[in-house]
Amino acid sequence: MSNWLAILTDAFSTWHIARATGLTAYVLLFLITGGGLALSLQLVPTKIRAGFLGLHRTTAIAAAIMLLLHGSILIFDRHMAFSLADVWIPFWASHKTLEMATGIIAFYTIVALVVTSLRSVMKAIGFENWRFTHYLAFPCYLLALYHGVMLGTDSGAPAIRILYQSTASIILAMTLLRIGKSVGKRVVAGENPAR
């Protein structure tokens, strides 16, 4: 009986929960960023666009929840002894300060993205402010990527390395495609793209 208890305790250690929620949040952030790019590139067919937007919002909420769990579980880690301030205030932690801060800032950024996507808030702030706010998805994704790569104790594992490299490559390719499309529209409209 004690062997089963030891297996369960090991399987659900704070490290495992923190890493699982962190990786899940990262994948969700990748899907949100990629989904937003797919929408702006008009890769989503018109007839499923409304459903896709709903899924996009739900995924963002799920990412925020995963990040909340990811940070919260660290408070219970006996090995690192993180305080509430270490986990929720950027640049407070003495352990890998920058790497910790990037994850905390990514959390607050995704919360801002979720809140500004609520219909009532979108209406109150207007489309241009909403759009500007949603450009924060890019730094949010990059912060989360940096945080995961630099702090993830299994970041060197082949599967995790492939996850980070492939998702980052997809986001980079889609971003370059989006920039190219935007510049192309300005050139066709007769604007100087350097402005």
mmCIF file of N, CA, C and O in Angstrom, residues 7-53:
data_model
loop_
_atom_site.group_PDB
_atom_site.id
_atom_site.type_symbol
_atom_site.label_atom_id
_atom_site.label_comp_id
_atom_site.label_asym_id
_atom_site.label_seq_id
_atom_site.Cartn_x
_atom_site.Cartn_y
_atom_site.Cartn_z
ATOM 1 N N ILE A 7 4.104 6.209 -5.293
ATOM 2 C CA ILE A 7 3.944 6.424 -6.737
ATOM 3 C C ILE A 7 3.012 7.604 -7.000
ATOM 4 O O ILE A 7 3.298 8.477 -7.822
ATOM 5 N N LEU A 8 1.897 7.645 -6.279
ATOM 6 C CA LEU A 8 0.951 8.744 -6.451
ATOM 7 C C LEU A 8 1.556 10.086 -6.046
ATOM 8 O O LEU A 8 1.381 11.086 -6.728
ATOM 9 N N THR A 9 2.266 10.092 -4.932
ATOM 10 C CA THR A 9 2.893 11.323 -4.459
ATOM 11 C C THR A 9 3.913 11.821 -5.475
ATOM 12 O O THR A 9 3.989 13.015 -5.757
ATOM 13 N N ASP A 10 4.686 10.897 -6.030
ATOM 14 C CA ASP A 10 5.680 11.276 -7.028
ATOM 15 C C ASP A 10 5.009 11.759 -8.316
ATOM 16 O O ASP A 10 5.435 12.738 -8.920
ATOM 17 N N ALA A 11 3.950 11.075 -8.730
ATOM 18 C CA ALA A 11 3.265 11.416 -9.977
ATOM 19 C C ALA A 11 2.613 12.789 -9.908
ATOM 20 O O ALA A 11 2.493 13.472 -10.916
ATOM 21 N N PHE A 12 2.176 13.190 -8.722
ATOM 22 C CA PHE A 12 1.491 14.471 -8.578
ATOM 23 C C PHE A 12 2.281 15.454 -7.726
ATOM 24 O O PHE A 12 1.722 16.216 -6.959
ATOM 25 N N SER A 13 3.591 15.455 -7.874
ATOM 26 C CA SER A 13 4.426 16.401 -7.139
ATOM 27 C C SER A 13 4.175 17.808 -7.684
ATOM 28 O O SER A 13 3.661 17.986 -8.780
ATOM 29 N N THR A 14 4.553 18.807 -6.900
ATOM 30 C CA THR A 14 4.364 20.178 -7.359
ATOM 31 C C THR A 14 5.139 20.431 -8.652
ATOM 32 O O THR A 14 4.661 21.161 -9.520
ATOM 33 N N TRP A 15 6.309 19.815 -8.794
ATOM 34 C CA TRP A 15 7.078 19.989 -10.017
ATOM 35 C C TRP A 15 6.290 19.485 -11.225
ATOM 36 O O TRP A 15 6.204 20.167 -12.241
ATOM 37 N N HIS A 16 5.722 18.278 -11.109
ATOM 38 C CA HIS A 16 4.962 17.712 -12.229
ATOM 39 C C HIS A 16 3.753 18.575 -12.572
ATOM 40 O O HIS A 16 3.466 18.824 -13.753
ATOM 41 N N ILE A 17 3.044 19.036 -11.559
ATOM 42 C CA ILE A 17 1.859 19.860 -11.799
ATOM 43 C C ILE A 17 2.274 21.200 -12.413
ATOM 44 O O ILE A 17 1.663 21.671 -13.378
ATOM 45 N N ALA A 18 3.323 21.807 -11.868
ATOM 46 C CA ALA A 18 3.795 23.092 -12.405
ATOM 47 C C ALA A 18 4.243 22.937 -13.855
ATOM 48 O O ALA A 18 3.927 23.769 -14.714
ATOM 49 N N ARG A 19 4.963 21.878 -14.138
ATOM 50 C CA ARG A 19 5.454 21.676 -15.509
ATOM 51 C C ARG A 19 4.305 21.346 -16.460
ATOM 52 O O ARG A 19 4.259 21.856 -17.573
ATOM 53 N N ALA A 20 3.371 20.513 -16.018
ATOM 54 C CA ALA A 20 2.233 20.155 -16.870
ATOM 55 C C ALA A 20 1.366 21.373 -17.174
ATOM 56 O O ALA A 20 0.971 21.594 -18.327
ATOM 57 N N THR A 21 1.074 22.173 -16.151
ATOM 58 C CA THR A 21 0.249 23.356 -16.384
ATOM 59 C C THR A 21 1.013 24.400 -17.204
ATOM 60 O O THR A 21 0.424 25.088 -18.044
ATOM 61 N N GLY A 22 2.310 24.506 -16.988
ATOM 62 C CA GLY A 22 3.120 25.439 -17.762
ATOM 63 C C GLY A 22 3.174 25.063 -19.235
ATOM 64 O O GLY A 22 2.984 25.911 -20.115
ATOM 65 N N LEU A 23 3.425 23.794 -19.519
ATOM 66 C CA LEU A 23 3.460 23.344 -20.917
ATOM 67 C C LEU A 23 2.094 23.452 -21.577
ATOM 68 O O LEU A 23 1.985 23.850 -22.742
ATOM 69 N N THR A 24 1.050 23.130 -20.822
ATOM 70 C CA THR A 24 -0.309 23.260 -21.361
ATOM 71 C C THR A 24 -0.604 24.717 -21.679
ATOM 72 O O THR A 24 -1.140 25.032 -22.753
ATOM 73 N N ALA A 25 -0.254 25.617 -20.767
ATOM 74 C CA ALA A 25 -0.467 27.045 -21.001
ATOM 75 C C ALA A 25 0.314 27.513 -22.229
ATOM 76 O O ALA A 25 -0.194 28.285 -23.043
ATOM 77 N N TYR A 26 1.545 27.026 -22.376
ATOM 78 C CA TYR A 26 2.353 27.411 -23.528
ATOM 79 C C TYR A 26 1.682 26.975 -24.833
ATOM 80 O O TYR A 26 1.590 27.747 -25.785
ATOM 81 N N VAL A 27 1.224 25.729 -24.882
ATOM 82 C CA VAL A 27 0.563 25.232 -26.094
ATOM 83 C C VAL A 27 -0.701 26.042 -26.376
ATOM 84 O O VAL A 27 -0.982 26.394 -27.529
ATOM 85 N N LEU A 28 -1.452 26.374 -25.328
ATOM 86 C CA LEU A 28 -2.648 27.196 -25.514
ATOM 87 C C LEU A 28 -2.281 28.590 -26.020
ATOM 88 O O LEU A 28 -2.963 29.134 -26.905
ATOM 89 N N LEU A 29 -1.204 29.177 -25.508
ATOM 90 C CA LEU A 29 -0.751 30.483 -26.004
ATOM 91 C C LEU A 29 -0.327 30.394 -27.472
ATOM 92 O O LEU A 29 -0.580 31.308 -28.261
ATOM 93 N N PHE A 30 0.308 29.295 -27.833
ATOM 94 C CA PHE A 30 0.660 29.076 -29.239
ATOM 95 C C PHE A 30 -0.611 29.028 -30.091
ATOM 96 O O PHE A 30 -0.693 29.667 -31.147
ATOM 97 N N LEU A 31 -1.623 28.285 -29.628
ATOM 98 C CA LEU A 31 -2.872 28.179 -30.380
ATOM 99 C C LEU A 31 -3.592 29.523 -30.482
ATOM 100 O O LEU A 31 -4.159 29.855 -31.531
ATOM 101 N N ILE A 32 -3.549 30.303 -29.414
ATOM 102 C CA ILE A 32 -4.180 31.628 -29.434
ATOM 103 C C ILE A 32 -3.471 32.535 -30.437
ATOM 104 O O ILE A 32 -4.108 33.191 -31.267
ATOM 105 N N THR A 33 -2.147 32.578 -30.349
ATOM 106 C CA THR A 33 -1.376 33.444 -31.241
ATOM 107 C C THR A 33 -1.530 32.990 -32.688
ATOM 108 O O THR A 33 -1.781 33.804 -33.582
ATOM 109 N N GLY A 34 -1.398 31.693 -32.916
ATOM 110 C CA GLY A 34 -1.578 31.163 -34.262
ATOM 111 C C GLY A 34 -2.995 31.363 -34.776
ATOM 112 O O GLY A 34 -3.207 31.689 -35.945
ATOM 113 N N GLY A 35 -3.966 31.189 -33.890
ATOM 114 C CA GLY A 35 -5.364 31.398 -34.278
ATOM 115 C C GLY A 35 -5.636 32.847 -34.642
ATOM 116 O O GLY A 35 -6.340 33.131 -35.620
ATOM 117 N N GLY A 36 -5.088 33.772 -33.858
ATOM 118 C CA GLY A 36 -5.245 35.191 -34.173
ATOM 119 C C GLY A 36 -4.609 35.536 -35.508
ATOM 120 O O GLY A 36 -5.178 36.288 -36.308
ATOM 121 N N LEU A 37 -3.439 34.972 -35.769
ATOM 122 C CA LEU A 37 -2.786 35.192 -37.057
ATOM 123 C C LEU A 37 -3.590 34.581 -38.197
ATOM 124 O O LEU A 37 -3.734 35.180 -39.260
ATOM 125 N N ALA A 38 -4.150 33.398 -37.968
ATOM 126 C CA ALA A 38 -4.982 32.758 -38.998
ATOM 127 C C ALA A 38 -6.198 33.623 -39.317
ATOM 128 O O ALA A 38 -6.588 33.756 -40.483
ATOM 129 N N LEU A 39 -6.787 34.218 -38.277
ATOM 130 C CA LEU A 39 -7.927 35.115 -38.499
ATOM 131 C C LEU A 39 -7.501 36.346 -39.292
ATOM 132 O O LEU A 39 -8.171 36.730 -40.255
ATOM 133 N N SER A 40 -6.394 36.960 -38.915
ATOM 134 C CA SER A 40 -5.960 38.184 -39.604
ATOM 135 C C SER A 40 -5.477 37.901 -41.023
ATOM 136 O O SER A 40 -5.551 38.769 -41.886
ATOM 137 N N LEU A 41 -4.994 36.689 -41.262
ATOM 138 C CA LEU A 41 -4.580 36.298 -42.615
ATOM 139 C C LEU A 41 -5.756 35.791 -43.453
ATOM 140 O O LEU A 41 -5.577 35.402 -44.596
ATOM 141 N N GLN A 42 -6.921 35.777 -42.842
ATOM 142 C CA GLN A 42 -8.159 35.299 -43.481
ATOM 143 C C GLN A 42 -8.026 33.855 -43.960
ATOM 144 O O GLN A 42 -8.485 33.500 -45.043
ATOM 145 N N LEU A 43 -7.389 33.047 -43.126
ATOM 146 C CA LEU A 43 -7.252 31.623 -43.421
ATOM 147 C C LEU A 43 -8.443 30.818 -42.895
ATOM 148 O O LEU A 43 -8.567 29.635 -43.190
ATOM 149 N N VAL A 44 -9.280 31.476 -42.082
ATOM 150 C CA VAL A 44 -10.444 30.813 -41.490
ATOM 151 C C VAL A 44 -11.641 31.088 -42.395
ATOM 152 O O VAL A 44 -11.990 32.252 -42.622
ATOM 153 N N PRO A 45 -12.282 30.031 -42.935
ATOM 154 C CA PRO A 45 -13.446 30.240 -43.809
ATOM 155 C C PRO A 45 -14.550 31.038 -43.102
ATOM 156 O O PRO A 45 -14.774 30.887 -41.903
ATOM 157 N N THR A 46 -15.217 31.896 -43.860
ATOM 158 C CA THR A 46 -16.245 32.789 -43.320
ATOM 159 C C THR A 46 -17.322 32.036 -42.556
ATOM 160 O O THR A 46 -17.761 32.482 -41.493
ATOM 161 N N LYS A 47 -17.748 30.878 -43.048
ATOM 162 C CA LYS A 47 -18.860 30.170 -42.401
ATOM 163 C C LYS A 47 -18.510 29.599 -41.027
ATOM 164 O O LYS A 47 -19.398 29.347 -40.235
ATOM 165 N N ILE A 48 -17.227 29.422 -40.732
ATOM 166 C CA ILE A 48 -16.870 28.926 -39.391
ATOM 167 C C ILE A 48 -16.173 29.996 -38.542
ATOM 168 O O ILE A 48 -15.736 29.727 -37.434
ATOM 169 N N ARG A 49 -16.092 31.208 -39.061
ATOM 170 C CA ARG A 49 -15.379 32.289 -38.376
ATOM 171 C C ARG A 49 -15.960 32.585 -36.989
ATOM 172 O O ARG A 49 -15.216 32.740 -36.024
ATOM 173 N N ALA A 50 -17.283 32.658 -36.879
ATOM 174 C CA ALA A 50 -17.917 32.963 -35.580
ATOM 175 C C ALA A 50 -17.598 31.869 -34.553
ATOM 176 O O ALA A 50 -17.230 32.163 -33.411
ATOM 177 N N GLY A 51 -17.702 30.613 -34.952
ATOM 178 C CA GLY A 51 -17.365 29.505 -34.058
ATOM 179 C C GLY A 51 -15.888 29.502 -33.702
ATOM 180 O O GLY A 51 -15.509 29.221 -32.565
ATOM 181 N N PHE A 52 -15.050 29.834 -34.678
ATOM 182 C CA PHE A 52 -13.605 29.897 -34.455
ATOM 183 C C PHE A 52 -13.277 30.988 -33.440
ATOM 184 O O PHE A 52 -12.439 30.790 -32.553
ATOM 185 N N LEU A 53 -13.944 32.149 -33.558
ATOM 186 C CA LEU A 53 -13.724 33.241 -32.597
ATOM 187 C C LEU A 53 -14.114 32.814 -31.192
ATOM 188 O O LEU A 53 -13.419 33.133 -30.225
#
